[in-house]
Short mmCIF file of C-alpha atoms in Angstrom, two decimals:
data_model
loop_
_atom_site.label_atom_id
_atom_site.label_comp_id
_atom_site.label_asym_id
_atom_site.label_seq_id
_atom_site.Cartn_x
_atom_site.Cartn_y
_atom_site.Cartn_z
CA MET H 298 4.03 14.06 13.17
CA ALA H 299 5.65 10.87 14.37
CA LEU H 300 7.45 7.95 12.11
CA ARG H 301 6.47 4.68 13.53
CA ASN H 302 7.75 1.58 13.54
CA ILE H 303 7.68 -0.53 10.43
CA ARG H 304 6.53 -4.22 11.40
CA THR H 305 7.41 -6.89 9.62
CA LEU H 306 7.28 -10.71 8.14
CA GLY H 307 6.51 -12.69 11.43
CA ASP H 308 3.99 -9.80 12.77
CA GLU H 309 0.84 -11.48 12.64
CA ILE H 310 -1.06 -8.46 11.50
CA LEU H 311 0.75 -8.11 8.20
CA ARG H 312 -1.85 -11.39 7.71
CA LYS H 313 -5.31 -9.70 8.86
CA LYS H 314 -7.47 -7.75 6.58
CA CYS H 315 -8.48 -3.88 8.18
CA ARG H 316 -11.12 -2.30 8.91
CA THR H 317 -12.51 0.00 6.31
CA VAL H 318 -12.08 3.63 7.59
CA GLU H 319 -16.31 4.84 8.27
CA LYS H 320 -14.64 8.67 7.54
CA VAL H 321 -11.44 10.42 7.33
CA ASP H 322 -11.33 12.80 10.78
CA ASP H 323 -8.50 13.79 12.96
CA ARG H 324 -7.24 10.79 13.52
CA ILE H 325 -7.00 9.51 10.23
CA LEU H 326 -5.17 12.47 9.28
CA THR H 327 -2.80 11.62 11.63
CA LEU H 328 -2.49 8.24 10.49
CA LEU H 329 -2.10 9.22 7.11
CA LYS H 330 0.40 11.72 8.22
CA ASP H 331 2.73 9.47 10.49
CA MET H 332 2.57 6.95 7.26
CA ALA H 333 3.63 9.80 4.91
CA ASP H 334 6.98 10.44 7.04
CA THR H 335 7.93 6.81 8.13
CA LEU H 336 7.70 6.08 3.97
CA HIS H 337 10.07 9.17 2.94
CA ASN H 338 12.44 8.03 6.79
CA THR H 339 12.74 5.08 4.44
CA GLU H 340 16.12 4.12 1.54
CA ASN H 341 13.95 3.20 -1.12
CA GLY H 342 10.61 2.65 -0.44
CA ALA H 343 7.21 4.53 -2.51
CA ALA H 344 4.34 3.39 -0.80
CA ILE H 345 3.06 2.60 2.65
CA ALA H 346 -0.34 0.39 4.13
CA ALA H 347 -1.52 0.74 7.57
CA PRO H 348 -1.14 -2.50 8.75
CA GLN H 349 3.04 -1.69 8.00
CA VAL H 350 2.78 0.46 10.89
CA GLY H 351 0.14 -2.01 13.33
CA VAL H 352 -2.77 -0.45 12.28
CA LEU H 353 -5.57 -2.58 10.97
CA ARG H 354 -7.49 0.02 8.80
CA ARG H 355 -7.88 0.54 4.99
CA ALA H 356 -5.29 3.54 4.24
CA VAL H 357 -2.38 3.93 1.99
CA VAL H 358 0.31 6.49 0.93
CA ILE H 359 2.17 6.81 -2.19
CA ASP H 360 4.97 8.68 -2.92
CA MET H 361 6.70 7.44 -6.31
CA GLY H 362 8.62 11.51 -6.43
CA GLU H 363 5.45 13.03 -7.98
CA GLY H 364 4.32 13.94 -5.33
CA ILE H 365 2.24 11.93 -2.38
CA ILE H 366 -1.45 9.92 -3.00
CA TYR H 367 -3.23 9.50 0.25
CA LEU H 368 -5.73 6.53 -0.23
CA VAL H 369 -8.34 5.57 2.10
CA ASN H 370 -11.09 2.92 1.88
CA PRO H 371 -9.15 2.25 -1.61
CA GLU H 372 -10.94 -0.45 -4.12
CA ILE H 373 -8.92 -1.59 -7.51
CA ILE H 374 -12.61 -0.95 -10.12
CA GLU H 375 -10.55 -2.03 -13.38
CA GLU H 376 -7.48 -3.99 -14.28
CA GLU H 377 -6.36 -3.92 -17.50
CA GLY H 378 -3.70 -6.82 -19.39
CA ASN H 379 -0.57 -8.01 -17.34
CA GLN H 380 2.89 -7.25 -16.77
CA GLU H 381 6.09 -9.57 -15.48
CA VAL H 382 7.28 -7.27 -12.34
CA ILE H 383 10.35 -7.28 -9.91
CA GLU H 384 8.61 -6.40 -5.78
CA GLY H 385 10.36 -5.68 -3.13
CA CYS H 386 8.22 -4.52 0.78
CA LEU H 387 9.34 -2.89 3.04
CA SER H 388 7.72 -5.33 5.62
CA ILE H 389 10.29 -7.68 2.93
CA PRO H 390 13.98 -6.26 3.57
CA ASN H 391 16.45 -7.59 1.24
CA LYS H 392 13.96 -9.91 -0.68
CA TRP H 393 13.17 -9.14 -4.22
CA GLY H 394 11.26 -11.60 -6.75
CA LYS H 395 9.26 -11.43 -10.12
CA LEU H 396 5.90 -11.49 -10.25
CA ILE H 397 2.20 -11.45 -12.51
CA ARG H 398 0.76 -7.61 -12.09
CA PRO H 399 -1.75 -6.01 -14.10
CA ALA H 400 -0.31 -3.55 -16.03
CA LYS H 401 -2.85 -0.76 -15.70
CA VAL H 402 -5.46 -0.24 -12.66
CA LYS H 403 -8.10 2.10 -11.71
CA VAL H 404 -8.90 2.40 -7.91
CA LYS H 405 -11.89 4.10 -5.87
CA ALA H 406 -10.53 5.63 -3.05
CA LEU H 407 -10.95 8.69 -0.83
CA ASN H 408 -8.35 11.42 -0.17
CA GLU H 409 -7.17 12.94 2.48
CA LYS H 410 -10.05 15.36 2.74
CA GLY H 411 -13.43 12.36 2.56
CA GLU H 412 -14.11 13.27 -0.73
CA GLU H 413 -14.12 10.13 -3.68
CA PHE H 414 -11.69 9.68 -6.20
CA THR H 415 -10.74 7.81 -8.51
CA ILE H 416 -7.11 7.16 -10.07
CA THR H 417 -5.51 5.30 -12.92
CA GLY H 418 -1.94 4.04 -12.88
CA GLU H 419 -0.45 2.01 -15.37
CA GLY H 420 3.15 0.40 -15.65
CA ASP H 421 5.33 1.01 -11.72
CA LEU H 422 2.36 2.87 -10.06
CA ALA H 423 -0.19 0.09 -11.19
CA LYS H 424 2.11 -2.70 -10.08
CA CYS H 425 2.24 0.38 -6.54
CA LEU H 426 -1.42 0.39 -6.29
CA CYS H 427 -1.92 -3.47 -6.32
CA HIS H 428 1.02 -4.25 -3.45
CA GLU H 429 -0.54 -1.98 -1.17
CA ILE H 430 -4.01 -2.39 -1.59
CA GLU H 431 -3.06 -6.08 -1.10
CA HIS H 432 -1.57 -4.96 2.26
CA LEU H 433 -4.98 -4.59 3.58
CA ASP H 434 -6.53 -7.97 2.92
CA GLY H 435 -3.19 -9.38 4.48
CA ILE H 436 -2.01 -10.80 1.04
CA LEU H 437 1.87 -10.21 0.75
CA PHE H 438 4.16 -9.81 -2.41
CA ILE H 439 6.13 -12.94 -1.58
CA ASP H 440 2.26 -14.95 -1.59
CA LYS H 441 2.12 -14.02 -5.26
CA VAL H 442 6.27 -14.76 -6.20
CA THR H 443 6.86 -17.19 -9.35
CA GLU H 444 10.49 -16.68 -8.80
CA PHE H 445 12.37 -14.80 -5.52
CA ILE H 446 15.80 -13.30 -7.11
CA LYS H 447 17.33 -11.89 -4.07
#
């Protein structure tokens, strides 16, 4: 697979809404694998969304140390509670902020085989799911920050 360039703040693609993936085909699989390779080539990234590599498709790759999670057309279907979190973003290097996220989310998506599944995330995984799904709608964490800490 290939490493892709990570788009950074100021690149207009980060503010655009991504299109739905109609079919998980070889093109989407290549995108997912390239996203995983790109993520693994970063110093401290936990996830990456397709617009961060310049592609306006609803695709996310997460790897928080317990294996890769591929999400195609992810959608939050349930939220519960609140948590104050500290976030950063590969597309906004060296900037961190506090914000409020749901404490628990349930997400419906397709996996890399095109099969529908649900995933429930709490704590850091809930934060990560929300952050990445917002990328697909052109929303950046800095839009929701209550306090910048760096």
